[in-house]
XYZ file of C-alpha atoms in Angstrom:
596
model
C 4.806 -7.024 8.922
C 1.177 -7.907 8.193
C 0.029 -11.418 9.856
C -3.441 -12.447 8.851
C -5.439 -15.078 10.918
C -8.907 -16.649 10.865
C -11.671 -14.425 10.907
C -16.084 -15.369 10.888
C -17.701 -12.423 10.096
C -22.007 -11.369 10.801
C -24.631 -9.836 8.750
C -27.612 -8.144 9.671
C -30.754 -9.702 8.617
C -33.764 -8.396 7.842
C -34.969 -6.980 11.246
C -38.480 -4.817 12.050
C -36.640 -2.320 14.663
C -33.253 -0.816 15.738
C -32.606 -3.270 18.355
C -32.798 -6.723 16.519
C -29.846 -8.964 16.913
C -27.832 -10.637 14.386
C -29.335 -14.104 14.192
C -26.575 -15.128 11.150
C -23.154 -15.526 11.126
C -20.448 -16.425 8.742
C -17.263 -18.917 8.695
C -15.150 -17.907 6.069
C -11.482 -16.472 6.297
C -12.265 -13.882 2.494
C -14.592 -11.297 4.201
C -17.004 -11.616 1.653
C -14.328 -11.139 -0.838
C -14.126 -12.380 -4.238
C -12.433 -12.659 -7.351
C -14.327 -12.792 -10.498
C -11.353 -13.940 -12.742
C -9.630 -17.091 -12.376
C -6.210 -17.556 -11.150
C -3.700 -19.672 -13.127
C -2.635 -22.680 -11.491
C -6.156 -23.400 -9.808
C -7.903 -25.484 -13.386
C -8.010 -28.811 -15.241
C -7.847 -28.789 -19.239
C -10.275 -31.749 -18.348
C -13.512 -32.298 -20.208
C -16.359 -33.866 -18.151
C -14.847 -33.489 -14.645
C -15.273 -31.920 -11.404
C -13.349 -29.886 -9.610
C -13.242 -29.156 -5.812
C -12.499 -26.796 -3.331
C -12.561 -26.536 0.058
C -11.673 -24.818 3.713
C -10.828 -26.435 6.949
C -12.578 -24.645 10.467
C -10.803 -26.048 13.355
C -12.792 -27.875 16.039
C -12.438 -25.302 18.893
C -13.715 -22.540 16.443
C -16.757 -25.400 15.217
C -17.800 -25.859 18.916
C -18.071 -21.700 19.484
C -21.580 -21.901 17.261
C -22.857 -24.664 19.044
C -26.572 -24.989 19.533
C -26.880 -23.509 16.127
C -26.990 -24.857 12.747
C -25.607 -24.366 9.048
C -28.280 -24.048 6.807
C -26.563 -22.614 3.841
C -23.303 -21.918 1.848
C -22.101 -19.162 0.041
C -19.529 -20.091 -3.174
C -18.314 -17.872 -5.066
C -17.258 -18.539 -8.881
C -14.860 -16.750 -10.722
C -16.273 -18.037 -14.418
C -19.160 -19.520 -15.179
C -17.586 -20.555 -18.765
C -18.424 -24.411 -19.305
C -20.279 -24.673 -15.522
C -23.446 -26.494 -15.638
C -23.732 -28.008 -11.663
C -22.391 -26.806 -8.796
C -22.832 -28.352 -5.463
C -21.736 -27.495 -2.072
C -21.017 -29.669 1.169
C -20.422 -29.918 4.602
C -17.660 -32.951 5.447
C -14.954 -33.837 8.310
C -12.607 -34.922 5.701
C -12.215 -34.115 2.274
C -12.799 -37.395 1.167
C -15.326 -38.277 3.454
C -19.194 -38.767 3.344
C -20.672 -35.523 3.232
C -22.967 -34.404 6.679
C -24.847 -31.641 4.229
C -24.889 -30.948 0.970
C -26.896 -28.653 -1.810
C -26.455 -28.086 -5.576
C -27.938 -26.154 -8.056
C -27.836 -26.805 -12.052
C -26.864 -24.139 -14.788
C -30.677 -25.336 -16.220
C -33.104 -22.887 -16.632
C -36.762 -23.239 -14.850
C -37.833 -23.181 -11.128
C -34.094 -24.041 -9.677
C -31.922 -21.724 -9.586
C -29.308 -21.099 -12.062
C -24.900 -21.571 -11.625
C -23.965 -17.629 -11.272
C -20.289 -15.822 -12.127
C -19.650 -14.822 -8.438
C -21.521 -15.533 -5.359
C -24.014 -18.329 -5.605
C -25.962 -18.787 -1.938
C -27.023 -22.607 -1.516
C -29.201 -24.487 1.175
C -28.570 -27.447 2.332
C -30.803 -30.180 1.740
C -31.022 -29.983 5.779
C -29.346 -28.603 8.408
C -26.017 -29.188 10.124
C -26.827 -29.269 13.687
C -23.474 -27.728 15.504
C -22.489 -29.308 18.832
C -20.248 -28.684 21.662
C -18.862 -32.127 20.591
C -18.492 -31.449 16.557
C -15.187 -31.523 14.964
C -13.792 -29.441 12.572
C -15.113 -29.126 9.717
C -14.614 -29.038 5.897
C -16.364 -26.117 4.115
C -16.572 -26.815 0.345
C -17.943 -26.345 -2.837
C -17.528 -28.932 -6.397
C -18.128 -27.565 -9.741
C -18.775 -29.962 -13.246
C -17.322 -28.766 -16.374
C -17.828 -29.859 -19.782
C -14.466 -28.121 -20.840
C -11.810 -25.980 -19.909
C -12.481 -23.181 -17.562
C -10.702 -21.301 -14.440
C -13.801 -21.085 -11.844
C -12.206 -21.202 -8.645
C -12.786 -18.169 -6.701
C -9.346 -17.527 -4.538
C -8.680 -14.684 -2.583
C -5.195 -12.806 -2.203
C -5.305 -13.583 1.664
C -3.013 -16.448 1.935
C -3.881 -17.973 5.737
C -3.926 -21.538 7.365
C -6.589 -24.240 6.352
C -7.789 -21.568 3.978
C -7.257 -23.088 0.404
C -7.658 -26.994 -0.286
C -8.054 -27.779 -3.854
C -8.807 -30.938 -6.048
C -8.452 -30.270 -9.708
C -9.900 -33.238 -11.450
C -12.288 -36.307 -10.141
C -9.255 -38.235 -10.520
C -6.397 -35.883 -8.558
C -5.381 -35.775 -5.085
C -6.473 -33.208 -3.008
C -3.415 -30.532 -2.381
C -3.573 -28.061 0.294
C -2.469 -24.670 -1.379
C -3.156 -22.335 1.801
C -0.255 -20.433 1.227
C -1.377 -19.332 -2.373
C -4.563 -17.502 -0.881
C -8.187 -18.371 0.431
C -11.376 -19.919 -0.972
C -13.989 -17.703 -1.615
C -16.547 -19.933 0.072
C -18.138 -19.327 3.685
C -21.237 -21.163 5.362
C -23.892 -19.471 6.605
C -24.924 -20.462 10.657
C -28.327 -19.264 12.230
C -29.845 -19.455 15.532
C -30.547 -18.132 18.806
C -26.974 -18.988 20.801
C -24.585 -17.154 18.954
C -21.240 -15.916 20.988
C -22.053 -12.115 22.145
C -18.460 -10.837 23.062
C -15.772 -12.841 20.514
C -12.776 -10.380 19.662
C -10.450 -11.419 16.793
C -7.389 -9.389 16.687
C -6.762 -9.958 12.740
C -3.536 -8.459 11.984
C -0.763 -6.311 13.473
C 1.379 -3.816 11.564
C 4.354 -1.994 13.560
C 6.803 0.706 12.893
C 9.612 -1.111 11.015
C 12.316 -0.452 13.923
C 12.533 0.841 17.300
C 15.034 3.803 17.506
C 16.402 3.901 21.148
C 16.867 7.372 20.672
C 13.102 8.042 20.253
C 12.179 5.323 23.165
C 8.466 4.251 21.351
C 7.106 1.731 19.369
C 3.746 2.519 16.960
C 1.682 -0.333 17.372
C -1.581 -0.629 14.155
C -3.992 -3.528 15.073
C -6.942 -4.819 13.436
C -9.554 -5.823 15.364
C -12.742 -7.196 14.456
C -16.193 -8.145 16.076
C -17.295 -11.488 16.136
C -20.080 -11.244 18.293
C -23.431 -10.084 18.402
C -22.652 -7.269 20.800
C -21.159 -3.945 20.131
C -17.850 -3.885 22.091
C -16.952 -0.295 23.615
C -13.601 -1.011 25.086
C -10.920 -3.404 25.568
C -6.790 -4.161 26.552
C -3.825 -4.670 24.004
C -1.235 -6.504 26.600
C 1.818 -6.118 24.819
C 4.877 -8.221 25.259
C 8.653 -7.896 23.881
C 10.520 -11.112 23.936
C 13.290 -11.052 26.553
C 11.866 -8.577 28.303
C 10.020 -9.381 31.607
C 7.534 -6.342 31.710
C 4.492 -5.808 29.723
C 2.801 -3.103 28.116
C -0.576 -2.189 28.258
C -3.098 0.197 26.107
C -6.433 0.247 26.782
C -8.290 1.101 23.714
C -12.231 2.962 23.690
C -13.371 1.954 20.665
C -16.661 0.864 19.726
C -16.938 -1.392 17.215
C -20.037 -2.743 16.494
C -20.576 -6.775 15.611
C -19.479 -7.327 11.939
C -17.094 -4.298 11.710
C -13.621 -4.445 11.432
C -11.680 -1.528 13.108
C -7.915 -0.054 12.386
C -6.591 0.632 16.392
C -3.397 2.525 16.913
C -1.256 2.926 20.223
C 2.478 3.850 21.072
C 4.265 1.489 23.740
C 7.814 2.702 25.237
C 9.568 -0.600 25.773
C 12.688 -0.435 28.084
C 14.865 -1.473 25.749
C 18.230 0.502 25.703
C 20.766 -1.586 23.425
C 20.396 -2.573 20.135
C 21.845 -6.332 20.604
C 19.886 -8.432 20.111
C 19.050 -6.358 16.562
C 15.760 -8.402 16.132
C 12.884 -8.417 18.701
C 9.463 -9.390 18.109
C 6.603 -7.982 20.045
C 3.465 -10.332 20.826
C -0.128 -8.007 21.315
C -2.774 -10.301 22.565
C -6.505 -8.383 23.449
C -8.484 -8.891 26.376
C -10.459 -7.610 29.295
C -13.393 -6.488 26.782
C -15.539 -3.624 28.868
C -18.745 -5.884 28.045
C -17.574 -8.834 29.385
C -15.474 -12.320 28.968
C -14.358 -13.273 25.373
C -15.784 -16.704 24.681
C -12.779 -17.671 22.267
C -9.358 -16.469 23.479
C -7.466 -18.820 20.399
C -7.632 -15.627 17.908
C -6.607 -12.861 19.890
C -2.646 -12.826 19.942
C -0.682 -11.904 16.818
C 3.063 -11.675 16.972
C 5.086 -9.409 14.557
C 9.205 -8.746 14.205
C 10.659 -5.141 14.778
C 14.072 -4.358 14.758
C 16.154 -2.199 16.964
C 18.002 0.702 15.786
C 20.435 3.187 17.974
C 19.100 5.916 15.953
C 17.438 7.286 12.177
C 17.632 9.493 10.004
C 14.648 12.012 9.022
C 12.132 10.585 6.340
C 10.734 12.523 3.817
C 8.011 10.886 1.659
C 8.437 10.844 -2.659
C 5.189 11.324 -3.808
C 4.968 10.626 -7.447
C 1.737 11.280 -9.966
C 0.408 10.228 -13.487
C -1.169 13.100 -15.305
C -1.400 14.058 -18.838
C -2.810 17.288 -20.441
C -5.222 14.928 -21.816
C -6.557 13.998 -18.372
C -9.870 15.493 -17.610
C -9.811 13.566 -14.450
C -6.195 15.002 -13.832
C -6.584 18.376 -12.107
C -9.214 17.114 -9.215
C -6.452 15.107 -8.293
C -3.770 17.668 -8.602
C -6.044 19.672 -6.703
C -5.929 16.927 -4.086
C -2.332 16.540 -3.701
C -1.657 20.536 -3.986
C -4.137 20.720 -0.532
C -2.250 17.293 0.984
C 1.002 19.378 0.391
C -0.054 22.032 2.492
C -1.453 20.104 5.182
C 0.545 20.620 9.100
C 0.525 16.793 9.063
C 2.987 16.591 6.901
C 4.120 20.010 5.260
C 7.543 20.133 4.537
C 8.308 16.147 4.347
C 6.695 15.235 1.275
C 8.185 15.625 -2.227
C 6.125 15.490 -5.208
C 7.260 14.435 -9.072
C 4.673 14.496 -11.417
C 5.086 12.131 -14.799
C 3.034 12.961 -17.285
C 2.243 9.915 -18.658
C -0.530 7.025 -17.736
C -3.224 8.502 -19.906
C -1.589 8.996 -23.351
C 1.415 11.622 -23.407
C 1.975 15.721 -23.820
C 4.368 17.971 -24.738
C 5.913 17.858 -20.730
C 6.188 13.656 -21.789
C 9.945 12.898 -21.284
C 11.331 9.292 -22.158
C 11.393 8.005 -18.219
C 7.654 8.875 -17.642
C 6.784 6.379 -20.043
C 8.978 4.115 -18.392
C 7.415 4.223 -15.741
C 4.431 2.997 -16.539
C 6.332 -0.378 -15.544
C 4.952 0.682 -12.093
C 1.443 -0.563 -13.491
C 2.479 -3.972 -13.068
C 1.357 -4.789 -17.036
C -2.219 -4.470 -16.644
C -2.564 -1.459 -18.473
C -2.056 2.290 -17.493
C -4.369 5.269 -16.450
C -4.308 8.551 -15.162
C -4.914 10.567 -12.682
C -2.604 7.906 -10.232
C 0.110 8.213 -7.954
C 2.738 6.165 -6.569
C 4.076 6.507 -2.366
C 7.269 5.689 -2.378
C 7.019 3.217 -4.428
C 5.684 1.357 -2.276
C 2.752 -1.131 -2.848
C 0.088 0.304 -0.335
C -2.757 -1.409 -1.703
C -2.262 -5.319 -1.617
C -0.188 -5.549 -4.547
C -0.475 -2.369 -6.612
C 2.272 0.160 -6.056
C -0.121 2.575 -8.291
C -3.577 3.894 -6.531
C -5.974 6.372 -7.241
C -6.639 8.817 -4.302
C -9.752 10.231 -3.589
C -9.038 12.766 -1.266
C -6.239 15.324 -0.300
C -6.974 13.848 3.381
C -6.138 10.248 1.418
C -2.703 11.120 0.699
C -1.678 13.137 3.691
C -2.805 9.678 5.677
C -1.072 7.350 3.149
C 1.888 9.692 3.531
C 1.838 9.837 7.190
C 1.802 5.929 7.128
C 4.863 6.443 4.942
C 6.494 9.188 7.491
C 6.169 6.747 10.427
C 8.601 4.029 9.034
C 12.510 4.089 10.005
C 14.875 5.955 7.582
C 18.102 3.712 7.428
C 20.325 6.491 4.811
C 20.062 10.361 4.902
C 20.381 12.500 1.973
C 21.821 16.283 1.431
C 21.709 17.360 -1.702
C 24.195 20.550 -2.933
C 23.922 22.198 -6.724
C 26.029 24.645 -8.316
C 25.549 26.236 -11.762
C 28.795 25.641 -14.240
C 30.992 29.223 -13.842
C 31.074 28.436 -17.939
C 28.425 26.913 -18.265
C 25.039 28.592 -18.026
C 23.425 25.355 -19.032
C 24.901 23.006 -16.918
C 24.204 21.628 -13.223
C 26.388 19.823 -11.363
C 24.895 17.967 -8.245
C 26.348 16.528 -5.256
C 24.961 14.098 -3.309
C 26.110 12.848 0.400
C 24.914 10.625 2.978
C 25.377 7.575 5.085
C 23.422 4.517 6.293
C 22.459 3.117 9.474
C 23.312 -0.660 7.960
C 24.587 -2.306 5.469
C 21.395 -4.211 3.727
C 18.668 -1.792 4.402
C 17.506 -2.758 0.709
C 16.599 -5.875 -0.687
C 18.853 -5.524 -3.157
C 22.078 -2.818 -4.101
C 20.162 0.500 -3.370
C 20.190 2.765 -6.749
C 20.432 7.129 -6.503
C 18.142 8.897 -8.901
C 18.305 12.645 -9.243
C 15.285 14.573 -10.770
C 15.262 17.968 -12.507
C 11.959 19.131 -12.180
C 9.952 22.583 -12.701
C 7.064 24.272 -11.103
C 4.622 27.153 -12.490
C 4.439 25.874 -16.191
C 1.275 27.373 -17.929
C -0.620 24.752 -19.150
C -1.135 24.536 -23.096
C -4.073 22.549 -23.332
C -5.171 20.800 -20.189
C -8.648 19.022 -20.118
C -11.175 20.591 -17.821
C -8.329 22.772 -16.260
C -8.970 26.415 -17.480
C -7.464 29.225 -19.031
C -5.307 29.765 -15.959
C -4.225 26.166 -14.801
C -0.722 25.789 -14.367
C 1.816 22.207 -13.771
C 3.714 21.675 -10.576
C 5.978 19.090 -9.747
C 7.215 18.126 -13.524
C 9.898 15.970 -14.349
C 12.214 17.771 -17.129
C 14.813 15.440 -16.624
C 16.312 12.598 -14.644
C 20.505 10.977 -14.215
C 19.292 7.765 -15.152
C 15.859 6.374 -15.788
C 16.260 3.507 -13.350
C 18.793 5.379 -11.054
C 22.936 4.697 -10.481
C 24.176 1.738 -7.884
C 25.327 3.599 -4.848
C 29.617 3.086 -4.491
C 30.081 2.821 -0.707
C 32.746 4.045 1.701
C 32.226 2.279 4.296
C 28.992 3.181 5.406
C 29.280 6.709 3.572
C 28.397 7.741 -0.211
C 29.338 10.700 -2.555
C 27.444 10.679 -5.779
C 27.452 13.076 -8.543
C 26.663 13.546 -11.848
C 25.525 16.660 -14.347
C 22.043 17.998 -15.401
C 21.815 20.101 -18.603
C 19.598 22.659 -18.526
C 17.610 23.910 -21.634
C 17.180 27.463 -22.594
C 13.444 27.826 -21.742
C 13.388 26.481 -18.140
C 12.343 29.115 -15.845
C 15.037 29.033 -13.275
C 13.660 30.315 -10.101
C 10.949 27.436 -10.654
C 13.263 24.363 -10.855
C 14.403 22.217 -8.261
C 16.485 18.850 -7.335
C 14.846 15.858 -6.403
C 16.950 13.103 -5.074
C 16.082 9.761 -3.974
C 17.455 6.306 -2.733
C 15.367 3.023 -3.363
C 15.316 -0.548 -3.904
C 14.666 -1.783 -7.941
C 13.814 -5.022 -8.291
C 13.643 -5.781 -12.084
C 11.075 -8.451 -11.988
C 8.740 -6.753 -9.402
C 7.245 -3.312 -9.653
C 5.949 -3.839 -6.068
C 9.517 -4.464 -4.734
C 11.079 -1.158 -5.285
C 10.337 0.758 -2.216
C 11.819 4.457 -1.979
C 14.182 4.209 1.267
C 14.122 8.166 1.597
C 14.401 11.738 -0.446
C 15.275 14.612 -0.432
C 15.111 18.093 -2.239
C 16.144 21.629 -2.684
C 14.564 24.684 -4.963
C 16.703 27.317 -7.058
C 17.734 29.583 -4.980
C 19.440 27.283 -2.709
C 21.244 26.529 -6.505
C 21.831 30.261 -7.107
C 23.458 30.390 -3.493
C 26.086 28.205 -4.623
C 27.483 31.094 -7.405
C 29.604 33.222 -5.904
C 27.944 36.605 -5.456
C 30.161 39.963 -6.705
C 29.625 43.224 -7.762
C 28.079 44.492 -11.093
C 30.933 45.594 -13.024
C 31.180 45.083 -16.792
C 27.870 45.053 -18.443
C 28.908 45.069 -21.703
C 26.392 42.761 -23.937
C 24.850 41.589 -20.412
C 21.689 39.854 -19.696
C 20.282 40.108 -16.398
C 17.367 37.847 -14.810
C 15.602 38.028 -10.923
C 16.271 35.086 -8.788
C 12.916 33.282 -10.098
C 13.798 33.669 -13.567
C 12.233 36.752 -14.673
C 14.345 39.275 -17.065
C 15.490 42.730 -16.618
C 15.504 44.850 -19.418
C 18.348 47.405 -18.385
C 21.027 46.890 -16.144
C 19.251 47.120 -12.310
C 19.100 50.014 -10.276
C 16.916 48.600 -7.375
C 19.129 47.094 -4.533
C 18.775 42.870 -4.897
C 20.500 40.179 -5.942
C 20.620 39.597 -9.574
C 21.718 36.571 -12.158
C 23.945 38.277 -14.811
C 24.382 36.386 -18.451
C 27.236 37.313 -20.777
C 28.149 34.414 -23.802
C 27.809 30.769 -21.760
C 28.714 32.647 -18.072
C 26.641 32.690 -15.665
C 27.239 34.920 -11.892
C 25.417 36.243 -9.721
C 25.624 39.867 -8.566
C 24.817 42.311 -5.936
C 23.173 45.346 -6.259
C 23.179 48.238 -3.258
């Protein structure tokens, strides 16, 4: 679980050597983050009004800047459609007097004019900060002359981050838990904090397994003063549990920069009742020297404890067309991630080729899926991890390196497995053309999905020579392709107890290679309103000839009007001489054979 809390972030300004301090800071809670298109919910149809909106800084955090002064904001605008003033303030109440203020006009001339995204504003003098000031209100009012969706707010939903007044005439709401202002003031001066750690969010392994005896810890820490930090303490504390944990982390992290920390604690926790813990990770003892603000440095995230779990494997999926010029640097990428020690051997790839128009590999569920674009339009080349929305919202990304997706699927590798997965296949004795698969596992707990977890099964095929691929070559071949699938949006998993069988059939068509297909089989969460709610809970896979194994193996005998075909697919034009094992055809019956 991801907790976010209030952050003030630095910039560099213009300095004449290597060794110049920062002498500005920032109170915000976006990160100099923006949205330049308006969010529904957050405008007035209103003609001739203005609207308002605003962030609260607590006093304690106020009082760390004191000595030094606000002499500017920063507002950011997500339209400037029907905009022609825009002022910003400095208040300790949102409908008090304001103790600063600045504007600027959408009129051309010597003032400057109302900009779509970040508009920088002085004040028309100085807030003087104190070690007596209170908190403070950080805002920004816009005039209209008509309809329009300005307000700049930020996906980051946080405390006294989002205060809006929609109208001259409205009440102000507080809407914190919708997101964050994109407004921050700007403070100067000669006593800003040096050491000031903000531990900004905490991610852990989604269980403890008291098998394995560790919990992954992911911090992220940022510098809020003007000195580089080298070093510090995460103190780590389980609830119930008298002892605490601590890593000591060498990291230098320079003022400004936010850094991603990882550590593994082994708690002494041996049952699994209570189910729920929660571990609280609180950083201190900084190698530089005290922390002047200690308010921002715990964060406290659930975990639950499991006896034991199941090996993960990773479903990889990726948008690619034969129209895709883009496509094969990205194919490239993920055939390298594949191959990587990191993670060789759990990842499974499916490859949809669909996202940038369609070819003649296109089957009906790759268009489907294009639902996993969340409605704003489809590209290619993309991929999907598990389903799983790794990017603030979007369960679709765009990787940019193999060394991107072995570290997204490591991410993916280090959460708990609650269900295994064995897959078994067997050719129809009758039946050249038809696969039956059998699929068997069991799970650690009953709701380990949002909602009733859903089996797919995937026929796919590797080593398909490429017909016409953009900027792929004469020799470029497909990997990973989807030829066919149980169900586009998977079967509800029957239960016996905490046990499940499922089967079902694949047919096979004539001009599949054999010895390149394989099964794919995965369990995962659909949520039919929510692309980024459908989180793959784990796969599994197995190539042909752990199919062909299933046929029972006999002698060549009869040969009469007899096909014969290597393991991989490849046929034989007489009957074979050379011991191996062989895949004999004769009308719709398939066996395999032995030759010594």
């Amino acid at each position: 679980m991801r907790h976010t809390l209030l952050f003030f972030f630095m910039f560099l300004t213009a300095a004449l050597s290597a060794n110049a301090q920062a002498t500005r800071m920032s109170l915000g809670y976006v990160n100099g983050q923006m949205k330049t298109s308006g969010t529904d919910g957050f405008s007035t149809n209103t003609k001739d009004t203005w609207v308002s909106g605003a962030i609260y800084i607590p006093a304690d955090q106020v009082r760390l800047y004191a000595s030094n002064h606000i002499d500017s904001i920063h507002a950011g605008l997500a339209s400037r459609l029907n905009v022609d003033s825009l002022r910003v303030w400095v208040r300790t109440s949102l409908t008090g007097e304001d103790l600063a203020s600045g504007a600027i006009s959408g009129r051309s001339g010597s003032n400057p004019r109302v900009a779509k995204g970040w508009n920088t504003i002085g004040l028309d003098h100085p807030y003087v900060i104190s070690d007596q000031s209170e908190g403070l209100y950080i805002g920004y009012s816009y005039h209209q002359k008509g309809n329009t969706v300005a307000l700049s707010v930020v996906n980051e939903p946080q405390s006294n981050a989002l205060f809006v007044q929609l109208g001259t005439e409205s009440e102000w709401q507080d809407r914190s838990s919708e997101g964050a202002l994109a407004v921050e003031a700007y403070v100067y001066g000669d006593q800003l904090p040096k050491y000031n750690l903000t531990l900004t969010s905490l991610d852990l392994a989604r269980a403890y397994v008291v098998d394995n005896g560790t919990l992954a810890v992911s911090a992220q820490v940022r510098n809020n003063g003007t000195e580089t930090i080298t070093g510090f303490d995460a103190i780590c504390r389980v609830n119930d549990l008298d002892e605490t944990y601590t890593a000591h982390i060498n990291e230098q992290i320079p003022y400004g920069e936010t850094h991603k920390v990882e550590f593994t604690i082994s708690p002494a926790i041996s049952s699994t009742t209570p189910s729920n813990r929660e571990l609280t990770v609180t950083i201190d003892h900084l190698t530089e020297g005290s922390d002047v603000y200690m308010g921002d440095n715990t964060v406290t995230a659930p975990f639950e404890v499991v006896a034991h779990d199941f090996t993960r494997n990773v479903l990889l999926e990726e948008f690619t067309t034969e129209l895709c010029p883009n496509c094969p640097r990205v194919a490239g990428f993920l055939h390298e991630a594949l191959q990587d020690e990191r993670i060789v051997g759990r990842a499974i790839a499916l490859c949809h080729h669909s996202g940038y128009y369609t070819d003649w590999l296109t089957i009906p569920s790759d268009n489907d899926y294009l639902w996993f674009f969340g409605g704003g339009g489809s590209y290619a080349p993309a991929m999907m991890f598990d389903r799983t929305a790794m990017d603030g919202e979007n369960t679709v990304c765009l990787p940019q390196s193999a060394d991107e997706i072995v570290l997204r699927t490591m991410s993916r590798l280090s959460q708990t497995a609650y269900v295994s997965i064995s897959i078994n296949a067997e050719v129809d004795p009758n039946d050249a053309n038809l696969l039956h698969i059998n699929v068997e596992g069991e799970r650690l707990k009953e709701n380990f999905t949002a909602h009733a977890p859903r089996i797919s099964v995937v026929l796919y095929e590797d080593n398909i020579k490429a017909r016409s691929q953009a900027s792929g070559g004469d020799d470029y071949v497909h990997q990973h392709v989807s030829r066919c699938v149980n169900s586009t949006w998977g079967d509800v998993i029957e239960w016996d107890g905490d046990a499940y069988t499922y089967t079902c059939d694949l047919t096979l068509r004539e001009d599949y290679v054999r010895g390149n297909l394989g099964v794919v089989a995965y369990v995962w969460d659909y949520d039919t309103e929510n692309p980024a709610q459908c989180e793959v809970a784990n796969a599994a896979s197995i190539t042909w000839d752990k199919v062909a194994n299933n046929i029972a193996a006999s002698t060549l005998e009869d040969t009469t009007s007899a096909r014969f075909y290597t393991l991989d697919g490849r046929e034989v034009s007489e009957t074979p001489r050379t011991p191996d094992i062989y895949l004999v055809k004769k009308g719709s019956q398939v066996r395999k054979v032995l030759v010594k």
